[in-house]
Coordinates of C-alpha atoms in Angstrom, one line a residue:
Chain Q
M529 CA 195.6 -25.8 36.0
F530 CA 195.4 -29.5 36.8
I531 CA 192.5 -28.9 39.3
C532 CA 190.7 -26.9 36.7
L533 CA 191.1 -29.7 34.2
R534 CA 189.6 -32.2 36.6
Q535 CA 186.7 -29.9 37.4
R536 CA 186.0 -29.6 33.7
M537 CA 186.1 -33.4 33.3
Y538 CA 183.7 -33.8 36.1
N539 CA 181.4 -31.1 34.8
S540 CA 181.3 -32.6 31.3
Y541 CA 179.2 -35.5 32.6
L542 CA 176.6 -33.3 34.3
P543 CA 173.3 -32.7 32.6
Y544 CA 172.7 -29.1 31.7
Y545 CA 169.7 -28.8 34.2
G546 CA 168.7 -30.6 37.3
D547 CA 170.5 -32.8 39.7
P548 CA 173.7 -34.6 38.9
E549 CA 172.0 -37.9 39.6
P550 CA 168.5 -38.5 38.2
T551 CA 165.9 -39.9 40.4
V552 CA 163.9 -42.9 39.3
I553 CA 160.9 -44.2 41.1
F554 CA 160.8 -48.0 41.3
P555 CA 157.4 -49.4 42.4
D556 CA 157.8 -51.7 45.4
T557 CA 154.7 -53.6 44.7
L558 CA 153.1 -55.2 41.7
D559 CA 149.9 -53.1 42.2
F560 CA 150.5 -51.3 38.9
L561 CA 149.5 -54.6 37.2
G562 CA 145.9 -54.2 38.4
N563 CA 143.3 -56.9 38.6
S564 CA 142.6 -59.3 35.8
W565 CA 140.2 -62.2 35.1
A566 CA 142.4 -65.2 34.5
I567 CA 141.5 -67.9 32.0
I568 CA 143.0 -71.0 33.7
P569 CA 140.9 -71.8 35.5
A570 CA 138.3 -69.2 34.6
S571 CA 135.8 -69.8 37.4
S572 CA 134.6 -72.2 40.0
R573 CA 131.3 -72.7 41.8
K574 CA 132.9 -72.0 45.1
Y575 CA 135.0 -69.0 44.4
G576 CA 133.3 -67.4 41.5
I577 CA 135.4 -65.9 38.7
N578 CA 139.1 -66.1 39.0
V579 CA 140.4 -62.6 39.6
V580 CA 144.1 -62.4 40.0
S581 CA 146.6 -59.7 40.7
G582 CA 150.3 -59.4 41.3
I583 CA 152.5 -62.5 40.8
H584 CA 149.4 -64.7 40.1
K585 CA 148.4 -62.3 37.4
M586 CA 151.9 -62.7 35.8
V587 CA 151.5 -66.5 36.0
A588 CA 148.1 -66.3 34.5
D589 CA 149.4 -64.1 31.7
I590 CA 152.2 -66.5 30.9
I591 CA 149.8 -69.4 30.7
S592 CA 147.4 -67.4 28.6
V593 CA 150.2 -66.7 26.0
A594 CA 151.4 -70.3 26.0
L595 CA 147.9 -71.6 25.2
E596 CA 146.9 -69.2 22.5
R597 CA 147.4 -70.0 18.8
R598 CA 148.8 -67.0 16.9
G599 CA 146.3 -65.4 14.5
H600 CA 143.1 -66.7 16.3
R601 CA 142.4 -63.3 18.0
P602 CA 140.9 -60.8 15.6
I603 CA 142.2 -57.7 17.3
H604 CA 145.6 -59.0 18.4
P605 CA 146.7 -61.2 15.5
S606 CA 150.3 -61.5 16.6
Y607 CA 149.4 -62.8 20.1
G608 CA 150.3 -66.4 20.8
L609 CA 152.5 -69.1 19.5
A610 CA 152.6 -70.0 15.9
P611 CA 152.1 -73.7 15.3
L612 CA 155.2 -75.8 14.6
L613 CA 155.0 -77.3 11.2
F614 CA 156.5 -80.6 12.3
E615 CA 156.4 -82.2 15.7
P616 CA 159.9 -82.3 17.1
L617 CA 161.4 -85.7 16.8
S618 CA 163.6 -85.4 19.8
Q619 CA 161.9 -85.7 23.2
I620 CA 164.1 -83.3 25.0
A621 CA 164.3 -79.5 24.6
P622 CA 162.2 -78.4 21.6
Q623 CA 164.2 -75.3 21.1
A624 CA 161.9 -73.6 18.7
W625 CA 159.0 -73.7 21.1
I626 CA 161.2 -72.4 24.0
H627 CA 162.5 -69.5 21.9
E628 CA 159.0 -68.6 20.6
L629 CA 157.4 -68.7 24.1
K630 CA 160.2 -66.5 25.5
T631 CA 159.7 -64.0 22.8
Q632 CA 155.9 -63.9 23.3
I633 CA 156.3 -63.6 27.1
E634 CA 158.6 -60.7 26.7
L635 CA 156.1 -59.1 24.3
W636 CA 152.8 -59.5 26.1
V637 CA 153.3 -60.2 29.8
E638 CA 153.5 -57.0 31.9
G639 CA 155.8 -56.6 34.8
I640 CA 158.5 -59.0 33.6
E641 CA 162.1 -58.0 33.8
S642 CA 163.6 -61.1 32.4
V643 CA 162.5 -64.7 31.6
T644 CA 164.4 -67.9 31.1
I645 CA 162.8 -71.2 30.0
N646 CA 164.3 -74.6 30.8
L647 CA 163.1 -78.1 30.0
V648 CA 164.0 -80.6 32.6
S649 CA 163.5 -84.3 31.9
D650 CA 163.1 -86.8 34.7
Y651 CA 163.9 -90.2 33.3
D652 CA 164.1 -91.8 36.8
M653 CA 160.6 -90.7 38.0
D654 CA 158.0 -91.1 35.3
N655 CA 159.7 -90.0 32.0
S656 CA 158.0 -86.6 32.3
L657 CA 159.3 -83.4 30.9
Q658 CA 159.0 -80.3 33.2
V659 CA 158.9 -76.8 31.7
Q660 CA 160.5 -74.4 34.1
I661 CA 159.8 -70.7 33.3
I662 CA 162.0 -68.6 35.6
F663 CA 160.9 -65.0 35.5
V664 CA 162.0 -62.0 37.4
P665 CA 159.5 -59.2 38.0
K666 CA 160.4 -55.6 37.6
I667 CA 160.1 -54.7 41.3
A668 CA 162.8 -56.8 42.9
P669 CA 165.3 -59.3 41.8
D670 CA 163.3 -62.3 42.9
Q671 CA 163.4 -65.4 40.8
N672 CA 160.0 -67.0 40.5
V673 CA 159.7 -70.5 39.0
L674 CA 156.6 -71.5 37.2
S675 CA 156.6 -75.1 36.3
F676 CA 154.2 -77.5 34.5
D677 CA 154.4 -80.7 32.6
Y678 CA 155.2 -80.3 28.9
Y679 CA 153.1 -83.2 27.8
S680 CA 150.1 -82.1 29.8
Y681 CA 150.6 -78.7 28.2
Q682 CA 150.6 -80.3 24.7
G683 CA 147.4 -82.2 25.7
A684 CA 145.8 -78.9 26.8
D685 CA 146.9 -77.3 23.6
W686 CA 145.7 -80.0 21.2
D687 CA 143.1 -82.2 22.9
K688 CA 141.7 -79.8 25.4
G689 CA 142.9 -81.6 28.5
I690 CA 142.7 -78.4 30.5
E691 CA 142.0 -79.8 33.9
E692 CA 144.9 -82.2 33.9
F693 CA 147.2 -79.4 32.7
A694 CA 145.9 -76.9 35.3
A695 CA 146.4 -79.4 38.1
G696 CA 150.1 -79.6 37.4
I697 CA 150.9 -75.9 37.3
A698 CA 153.1 -74.9 40.2
L699 CA 154.6 -71.6 41.3
N700 CA 157.8 -71.8 43.3
G701 CA 157.0 -75.4 44.2
E702 CA 153.4 -74.8 45.3
Y703 CA 150.4 -76.0 43.2
L704 CA 147.9 -73.3 42.2
L705 CA 145.2 -75.9 42.1
P706 CA 143.2 -74.9 45.2
I707 CA 141.7 -72.1 43.2
A708 CA 140.2 -74.6 40.8
A709 CA 137.5 -76.4 42.7
Chain E
M1429 CA 120.0 -63.1 -14.3
E1430 CA 122.0 -66.1 -13.4
F1431 CA 123.6 -67.1 -10.2
Y1432 CA 126.3 -64.7 -9.0
P1433 CA 128.9 -66.3 -6.7
N1434 CA 129.6 -63.2 -4.7
Q1435 CA 126.4 -61.6 -3.9
Y1436 CA 128.0 -58.2 -3.0
S1437 CA 130.4 -57.8 -5.9
E1438 CA 127.9 -55.6 -7.9
H1439 CA 127.3 -53.5 -4.7
Y1440 CA 130.9 -52.7 -4.4
S1441 CA 131.4 -51.7 -8.0
L1442 CA 128.3 -49.5 -7.9
M1443 CA 129.4 -47.9 -4.6
D1444 CA 132.8 -47.2 -6.1
F1445 CA 131.1 -45.5 -9.0
F1446 CA 128.8 -43.4 -6.8
S1447 CA 131.6 -42.3 -4.6
K1448 CA 133.2 -40.6 -7.6
E1449 CA 130.2 -38.3 -8.1
D1450 CA 130.9 -35.6 -5.6
R1451 CA 127.5 -33.9 -6.0
N1452 CA 125.5 -37.1 -5.5
I1453 CA 123.4 -37.3 -2.3
P1454 CA 125.7 -38.6 0.5
A1455 CA 124.9 -42.0 2.0
V1456 CA 125.4 -42.6 5.7
K1457 CA 126.5 -46.0 6.9
L1458 CA 123.8 -47.8 8.9
Y1459 CA 126.3 -49.7 11.0
N1460 CA 129.2 -47.3 11.6
Y1461 CA 131.1 -48.8 14.6
D1462 CA 134.8 -49.4 14.3
Y1463 CA 135.3 -52.6 16.1
E1464 CA 138.8 -51.8 17.4
A1465 CA 137.6 -48.6 18.9
L1466 CA 134.6 -50.5 20.4
Y1467 CA 137.0 -53.0 22.0
A1468 CA 139.0 -50.2 23.5
A1469 CA 135.9 -48.5 24.8
M1470 CA 134.7 -51.7 26.4
M1471 CA 138.0 -52.3 28.1
D1472 CA 138.0 -48.7 29.4
R1473 CA 134.5 -49.1 30.8
L1474 CA 135.4 -52.4 32.5
A1475 CA 138.4 -50.8 34.1
Q1476 CA 136.4 -48.0 35.8
P1477 CA 136.4 -48.2 39.6
M1478 CA 133.3 -49.3 41.4
P1479 CA 130.9 -46.8 42.8
D1480 CA 132.3 -47.0 46.3
G1481 CA 135.8 -46.2 45.0
S1482 CA 137.3 -49.7 45.2
P1483 CA 139.2 -50.7 42.1
S1484 CA 137.6 -52.8 39.4
M1485 CA 138.1 -56.5 39.1
F1486 CA 139.0 -55.8 35.4
S1487 CA 141.3 -52.9 35.9
S1488 CA 144.0 -54.5 33.8
K1489 CA 143.6 -53.8 30.1
S1490 CA 146.2 -56.2 28.9
P1491 CA 145.1 -58.8 26.3
N1492 CA 146.1 -61.8 28.4
S1493 CA 142.9 -61.7 30.5
A1494 CA 139.6 -63.4 30.0
H1495 CA 137.6 -60.1 29.9
S1496 CA 139.9 -58.9 27.1
R1497 CA 139.0 -62.0 25.1
F1498 CA 135.4 -61.6 25.9
A1499 CA 135.3 -58.0 24.8
E1500 CA 137.3 -58.7 21.7
V1501 CA 135.1 -61.5 20.5
S1502 CA 132.0 -59.6 21.4
A1503 CA 133.1 -56.5 19.4
F1504 CA 134.2 -58.5 16.4
E1505 CA 131.1 -60.7 16.2
Q1506 CA 129.0 -57.6 16.3
E1507 CA 131.1 -56.3 13.4
L1508 CA 130.5 -59.5 11.5
L1509 CA 126.8 -59.3 12.0
G1510 CA 126.5 -55.5 11.5
R1511 CA 128.7 -54.9 8.5
E1512 CA 126.1 -56.4 6.2
M1513 CA 123.8 -53.6 7.1
N1514 CA 125.9 -51.4 4.9
L1515 CA 125.8 -53.7 1.9
M1516 CA 123.0 -54.3 -0.6
P1517 CA 123.1 -57.8 -2.0
Y1518 CA 122.7 -58.3 -5.7
M1519 CA 119.1 -59.4 -5.5
V1520 CA 118.1 -56.1 -3.8
W1521 CA 119.5 -54.1 -6.7
V1522 CA 117.8 -56.4 -9.2
N1523 CA 114.4 -55.9 -7.5
V1524 CA 114.9 -52.2 -7.5
M1525 CA 115.6 -52.4 -11.3
R1526 CA 112.5 -54.6 -11.8
M1527 CA 110.4 -51.9 -10.1
Y1528 CA 111.6 -49.4 -12.8
G1529 CA 110.9 -52.0 -15.5
T1530 CA 114.5 -52.0 -16.6
E1531 CA 115.2 -54.5 -19.4
V1532 CA 118.7 -55.8 -19.6
M1533 CA 120.1 -54.8 -23.0
P1534 CA 121.2 -57.8 -25.1
P1535 CA 124.6 -57.9 -26.7
D1536 CA 125.1 -55.6 -29.7
Y1537 CA 126.6 -56.0 -33.1
P1538 CA 129.9 -54.4 -34.0
V1539 CA 129.8 -51.8 -36.8
I1540 CA 132.6 -51.4 -39.4
T1541 CA 132.9 -49.6 -42.7
L1542 CA 132.8 -51.2 -46.1
T1543 CA 134.2 -49.5 -49.2
F1544 CA 132.5 -50.1 -52.6
E1545 CA 134.6 -49.3 -55.7
R1546 CA 133.1 -48.5 -59.0
S1547 CA 134.6 -50.0 -62.1
E1548 CA 136.7 -47.7 -64.3
Q1549 CA 134.5 -48.1 -67.4
A1550 CA 131.4 -47.1 -65.5
R1551 CA 133.2 -44.0 -64.1
I1552 CA 134.4 -43.0 -67.6
A1553 CA 130.9 -43.6 -69.0
Q1554 CA 129.4 -41.6 -66.1
I1555 CA 127.1 -44.5 -65.1
D1556 CA 125.9 -44.4 -61.4
A1557 CA 126.6 -47.5 -59.4
E1558 CA 123.8 -48.0 -56.9
I1559 CA 124.3 -50.1 -53.8
P1560 CA 121.0 -51.3 -52.5
F1561 CA 120.1 -51.9 -48.9
P1562 CA 121.0 -54.3 -47.4
V1563 CA 124.0 -56.0 -48.9
E1564 CA 125.7 -58.9 -47.1
V1565 CA 129.4 -59.2 -47.6
R1566 CA 131.1 -62.3 -46.3
S1567 CA 134.5 -62.6 -44.8
T1568 CA 137.1 -64.6 -46.7
R1569 CA 138.8 -65.8 -43.5
D1570 CA 135.6 -67.0 -41.8
P1571 CA 132.7 -67.8 -44.0
S1572 CA 130.2 -67.7 -41.2
L1573 CA 131.1 -64.0 -40.5
S1574 CA 129.6 -61.4 -42.6
A1575 CA 129.0 -57.7 -42.6
I1576 CA 125.6 -56.3 -43.6
T1577 CA 125.3 -52.7 -44.7
L1578 CA 123.2 -50.3 -42.7
D1579 CA 122.6 -47.8 -45.4
E1580 CA 122.2 -47.6 -49.2
G1581 CA 124.4 -45.5 -51.4
V1582 CA 125.2 -44.5 -54.9
I1583 CA 128.6 -43.7 -56.5
T1584 CA 128.0 -40.8 -58.9
G1585 CA 130.0 -38.3 -60.9
Q1586 CA 133.7 -38.6 -60.7
E1587 CA 133.8 -40.5 -57.4
K1588 CA 135.6 -43.8 -57.5
F1589 CA 134.3 -45.3 -54.2
I1590 CA 131.8 -44.9 -51.4
T1591 CA 132.1 -45.9 -47.8
L1592 CA 129.1 -47.3 -46.0
P1593 CA 128.7 -48.5 -42.4
A1594 CA 127.9 -52.2 -41.9
R1595 CA 127.2 -54.3 -38.9
L1596 CA 128.6 -57.8 -38.4
N1597 CA 126.3 -60.7 -38.0
R1598 CA 127.9 -61.7 -34.7
M1599 CA 127.0 -60.0 -31.4
G1600 CA 129.5 -59.1 -28.7
I1601 CA 132.8 -57.4 -28.7
I1602 CA 134.5 -57.6 -32.1
G1603 CA 137.4 -60.0 -32.5
S1604 CA 140.3 -59.3 -34.7
I1605 CA 139.5 -58.5 -38.3
M1606 CA 141.9 -57.8 -41.1
P1607 CA 141.6 -55.0 -43.6
G1608 CA 140.4 -56.5 -46.9
E1609 CA 138.8 -59.5 -45.2
F1610 CA 135.2 -58.7 -46.1
S1611 CA 135.4 -58.9 -49.9
N1612 CA 133.1 -61.8 -50.7
A1613 CA 130.1 -59.7 -52.0
P1614 CA 127.2 -60.6 -54.2
P1615 CA 127.6 -59.3 -57.7
L1616 CA 126.4 -55.7 -57.9
P1617 CA 126.1 -53.8 -61.1
F1618 CA 129.1 -51.6 -61.9
V1619 CA 130.7 -52.3 -58.6
E1620 CA 134.2 -53.7 -59.1
R1621 CA 135.4 -54.4 -55.6
V1622 CA 134.2 -54.4 -52.0
Y1623 CA 136.5 -54.4 -49.1
N1624 CA 136.8 -53.2 -45.5
D1625 CA 139.7 -50.8 -44.8
G1626 CA 139.9 -51.8 -41.1
T1627 CA 138.0 -49.0 -39.7
I1628 CA 135.8 -50.0 -36.7
I1629 CA 133.0 -47.6 -35.9
F1630 CA 131.7 -49.5 -32.9
E1631 CA 133.3 -52.5 -31.3
G1632 CA 130.0 -54.1 -30.2
S1633 CA 129.0 -54.8 -26.6
E1634 CA 128.4 -57.8 -24.5
Q1635 CA 125.4 -58.5 -22.4
E1636 CA 124.7 -55.5 -20.1
T1637 CA 126.0 -55.7 -16.6
L1638 CA 124.0 -54.6 -13.6
K1639 CA 125.9 -51.4 -13.2
E1640 CA 125.3 -50.5 -16.8
A1641 CA 121.6 -51.2 -16.4
V1642 CA 121.5 -49.1 -13.3
L1643 CA 123.2 -46.2 -15.0
R1644 CA 120.9 -46.5 -18.0
T1645 CA 117.8 -46.5 -15.8
R1646 CA 119.1 -43.4 -14.2
R1647 CA 119.6 -41.7 -17.5
R1648 CA 116.1 -42.6 -18.6
I1649 CA 114.6 -41.2 -15.4
R1650 CA 116.5 -38.0 -15.9
R1651 CA 115.6 -37.7 -19.5
G1652 CA 112.4 -39.6 -20.0
D1653 CA 111.6 -40.3 -23.6
R1654 CA 112.7 -36.9 -24.8
N1655 CA 115.9 -34.9 -24.7
T1656 CA 115.2 -31.6 -23.0
T1657 CA 118.3 -30.2 -21.4
M1658 CA 121.7 -29.9 -23.2
R1659 CA 123.1 -32.6 -21.1
D1660 CA 120.4 -35.0 -22.3
Y1661 CA 121.3 -34.2 -25.9
Y1662 CA 125.0 -34.7 -25.1
E1663 CA 124.6 -38.0 -23.4
D1664 CA 122.2 -39.2 -26.0
I1665 CA 124.4 -38.4 -29.0
L1666 CA 127.4 -39.9 -27.3
E1667 CA 125.6 -43.2 -27.0
K1668 CA 124.9 -43.3 -30.7
V1669 CA 126.9 -45.7 -32.9
G1670 CA 130.1 -44.2 -34.3
V1671 CA 130.3 -41.1 -32.3
K1672 CA 133.6 -40.5 -30.5
K1673 CA 133.3 -36.9 -29.7
A1674 CA 130.3 -34.5 -29.7
T1675 CA 129.3 -31.1 -28.6
V1676 CA 125.9 -29.4 -28.2
L1677 CA 125.6 -25.8 -29.4
P1678 CA 122.2 -24.4 -28.5
G1679 CA 121.0 -21.6 -30.6
V1680 CA 123.9 -21.7 -32.9
H1681 CA 123.4 -21.9 -36.6
I1682 CA 126.5 -23.2 -38.4
G1683 CA 127.4 -21.2 -41.4
T1684 CA 125.8 -18.1 -40.2
K1685 CA 126.4 -15.7 -37.4
S1686 CA 122.8 -15.5 -36.3
T1687 CA 121.3 -17.3 -33.4
N1688 CA 118.0 -19.2 -33.4
N1689 CA 116.6 -19.9 -30.0
S1690 CA 114.7 -23.0 -31.0
L1691 CA 117.6 -24.6 -32.8
V1692 CA 119.9 -27.1 -31.2
T1693 CA 123.0 -28.0 -33.2
L1694 CA 124.8 -31.2 -32.4
V1695 CA 128.3 -31.4 -33.8
V1696 CA 129.7 -34.9 -34.1
Y1697 CA 133.1 -36.5 -34.8
P1698 CA 133.5 -38.6 -36.9
G1699 CA 130.6 -37.8 -39.2
D1700 CA 130.3 -41.1 -40.9
T1701 CA 127.1 -42.3 -39.3
I1702 CA 125.2 -39.0 -39.2
K1703 CA 122.7 -40.2 -41.8
V1704 CA 122.0 -43.3 -39.7
I1705 CA 121.6 -41.6 -36.4
R1706 CA 119.8 -38.5 -37.5
P1707 CA 116.2 -40.0 -37.4
E1708 CA 116.8 -41.5 -34.0
V1709 CA 118.0 -38.2 -32.5
E1710 CA 115.2 -36.2 -34.1
A1711 CA 112.6 -38.6 -32.8
R1712 CA 113.7 -38.1 -29.2
S1713 CA 114.1 -34.3 -29.4
H1714 CA 111.9 -31.9 -27.4
T1715 CA 108.8 -30.9 -29.3
T1716 CA 109.8 -27.3 -29.7
D1717 CA 113.4 -27.9 -30.7
Q1718 CA 114.7 -28.2 -34.2
I1719 CA 117.7 -30.4 -34.4
D1720 CA 120.7 -30.0 -36.7
I1721 CA 123.4 -32.6 -36.7
Q1722 CA 126.6 -31.7 -38.4
A1723 CA 130.0 -33.3 -38.8
A1724 CA 132.8 -31.5 -37.0
Q1725 CA 134.9 -29.2 -39.2
I1726 CA 138.5 -30.3 -39.1
I1727 CA 141.0 -27.5 -39.5
P1728 CA 144.3 -29.0 -40.7
I1729 CA 147.2 -27.3 -39.0
S1730 CA 150.9 -27.3 -40.0
G1731 CA 153.8 -25.1 -39.4
R1732 CA 157.0 -25.5 -37.3
I1733 CA 157.4 -26.7 -33.8
D1734 CA 160.8 -26.9 -32.1
V1735 CA 161.0 -29.3 -29.2
R1736 CA 163.9 -29.4 -26.8
V1737 CA 164.5 -32.9 -25.3
D1738 CA 166.7 -34.4 -22.6
A1739 CA 170.2 -35.5 -23.5
Y1740 CA 169.4 -39.2 -23.4
V1741 CA 166.6 -38.9 -26.0
T1742 CA 167.5 -39.7 -29.6
P1743 CA 165.9 -37.6 -32.4
E1744 CA 163.8 -40.6 -33.5
L1745 CA 162.6 -41.1 -29.9
G1746 CA 161.9 -37.4 -29.6
Y1747 CA 159.8 -37.4 -32.7
D1748 CA 157.9 -40.4 -31.5
L1749 CA 157.2 -38.9 -28.1
A1750 CA 156.0 -35.6 -29.6
A1751 CA 153.9 -37.4 -32.2
R1752 CA 152.3 -39.6 -29.6
A1753 CA 151.6 -36.7 -27.3
I1754 CA 149.9 -34.8 -30.2
M1755 CA 147.9 -37.9 -31.2
D1756 CA 146.7 -38.6 -27.6
N1757 CA 145.9 -35.0 -26.6
I1758 CA 145.5 -32.7 -29.5
N1759 CA 144.3 -34.4 -32.7
P1760 CA 140.7 -35.6 -33.0
P1761 CA 139.0 -37.3 -31.3
N1762 CA 141.0 -35.8 -28.4
G1763 CA 141.4 -32.1 -28.0
K1764 CA 139.0 -29.3 -27.4
W1765 CA 136.2 -27.9 -29.6
G1766 CA 137.1 -24.5 -31.0
D1767 CA 140.2 -24.1 -28.8
R1768 CA 141.1 -20.4 -28.8
N1769 CA 144.4 -21.2 -27.0
F1770 CA 145.4 -24.0 -29.3
S1771 CA 149.1 -23.1 -29.1
L1772 CA 148.9 -23.2 -25.3
S1773 CA 147.2 -26.6 -25.3
L1774 CA 149.7 -28.0 -27.8
V1775 CA 152.7 -26.7 -25.7
T1776 CA 151.2 -28.1 -22.5
A1777 CA 150.6 -31.5 -24.0
L1778 CA 154.1 -31.7 -25.3
E1779 CA 155.9 -30.5 -22.2
R1780 CA 154.0 -32.9 -20.0
V1781 CA 155.8 -35.8 -21.7
E1782 CA 158.7 -37.2 -19.9
G1783 CA 161.8 -36.6 -22.0
I1784 CA 160.6 -33.3 -23.5
V1785 CA 161.9 -30.3 -21.7
A1786 CA 160.5 -27.4 -23.5
T1787 CA 159.0 -26.1 -26.7
P1788 CA 160.9 -22.9 -27.5
F1789 CA 159.4 -22.2 -30.8
V1790 CA 155.8 -22.8 -32.1
S1791 CA 154.5 -21.3 -35.3
L1792 CA 151.2 -22.7 -36.6
V1793 CA 149.4 -22.0 -39.9
H1794 CA 146.4 -23.4 -41.7
A1795 CA 147.8 -26.3 -43.7
E1796 CA 146.1 -25.4 -46.9
T1797 CA 145.7 -21.7 -47.0
K1798 CA 148.8 -20.9 -45.0
V1799 CA 147.0 -18.3 -42.9
P1800 CA 148.6 -18.0 -39.5
L1801 CA 146.6 -19.5 -36.6
S1802 CA 146.3 -16.3 -34.8
E1803 CA 144.4 -14.8 -37.8
L1804 CA 141.9 -17.7 -38.1
E1805 CA 138.4 -17.3 -37.0
I1806 CA 137.7 -20.1 -34.5
Y1807 CA 134.2 -21.5 -34.1
P1808 CA 133.0 -24.0 -31.5
W1809 CA 132.2 -26.6 -34.1
Q1810 CA 135.8 -26.9 -35.2
L1811 CA 138.5 -29.3 -34.3
F1812 CA 142.2 -28.8 -35.0
S1813 CA 144.3 -31.5 -36.4
I1814 CA 148.1 -31.3 -36.6
Q1815 CA 149.1 -32.7 -40.0
Q1816 CA 152.0 -34.8 -41.0
S1817 CA 153.4 -31.9 -43.0
T1818 CA 154.3 -30.1 -39.8
Q1819 CA 157.9 -29.5 -39.3
L1820 CA 158.9 -30.9 -36.0
N1821 CA 162.5 -30.1 -35.0
I1822 CA 164.3 -31.8 -32.1
I1823 CA 166.9 -29.7 -30.5
Y1824 CA 169.0 -30.1 -27.4

């Protein structure tokens, strides 16, 4: 009787058809993202247009979202960051911008499992503010850190200082600059 | 025509009107691309693999990429440029109308009725009171406003008064006028009093809009200078001053049972302005047609109607609802000409009202002769009018 009861308890969790454990196929590469033409930087005389794939595509997607003003694209009106009404008075951690960027990244960037955004200030060095976007792709629990300077980003956003901003973008500690020649 | 701020506003209102005519020739859009579908098609095309089988440089269709932005802007700018192909700006319509020689109709005067009363002594002495044409009667409220009669008349026999149509001296839609306002008349022999009883035959019209000019041009092209088909007569008579409801009965001779193939009878409600509009209609008739314009014959109906209402409806509200339904749907100028299923129309109109559940009992008779409705001979120049003397019972 007791054995029958245990059998029934075990059987109650089985699906009606098929294997007891479902099989899921996890991709082991980021090939499913395909190729994409990045916008920062878009092209160079030496290398032609900037076609990216894999992790670099995810980086390019994150930067594309971060630099777009919401409502400017006619077919995707909810793409991008809505402008803040007032410039944050505190110099550290503009929380609204962080929250909005995280939401937009989760919405538009493919292949992201999770993303965390930190702002690290460096008083000792040069009073800069580093944005650290820590994202985990879907294939493996690798943490990748994309970092750039927050004020350079603001310059690129407002005053079109794109080159200076692009020069400071780093992925896992390495600058992506060589592609912009 | 003066400057129009939105050069396509007339186009949209005319297109809206044409779309309601289901037998009109259909118009195909010149530029008929949907920009969102075009964007999707461009992204699909870019994502196709190369001829040698290698994957495309643009195989990702996500909106983060540069080629997505490029395709999006390209499709949308094409839409911005191309959509005006489907619109006709105001000036194009105007030039088409100029080709037809359309003249924009100026604003028109409103028309009201004036009542002239004969003095009692003249009536007893059987002296006719003649009202010449025209007579200008000023308003007591606004001395610059006056009504000028459109017809002459004479009060004879035992009549006490006569009602004549009169136009105001101000063009455009009529403002508010009070009954009795127009009483400042020049002295007329044997006429004791002049006043208006508040009836407005025609409210006047403002300067014609482009849409009205277009529709009028279309009518003129269909009809020419003469009314030929029955629809021509119908549209023409409805445009005449003071006509709220009309019907055209070809071949019918009112008062007899015979038919006359060259006779066209126009029946008009209300019949106040028949004398004024008769020469205009006869002038435009087809050469072989004889025209007869008659006023509608109103058959007064009374009897008993039982109306069952919802529980929340008070008897007064129920009476109001039923009376309003009858006024809006059954009594002239609403209602059907010579309705052979008059009881059914009445019941349908009443039961359509929210609050009225059913009409379990309807018994209608001629109000004066007391002949039951089912025994009346019904002709197409008759309109039924439910009278106040009808017994309307509210039951629950």
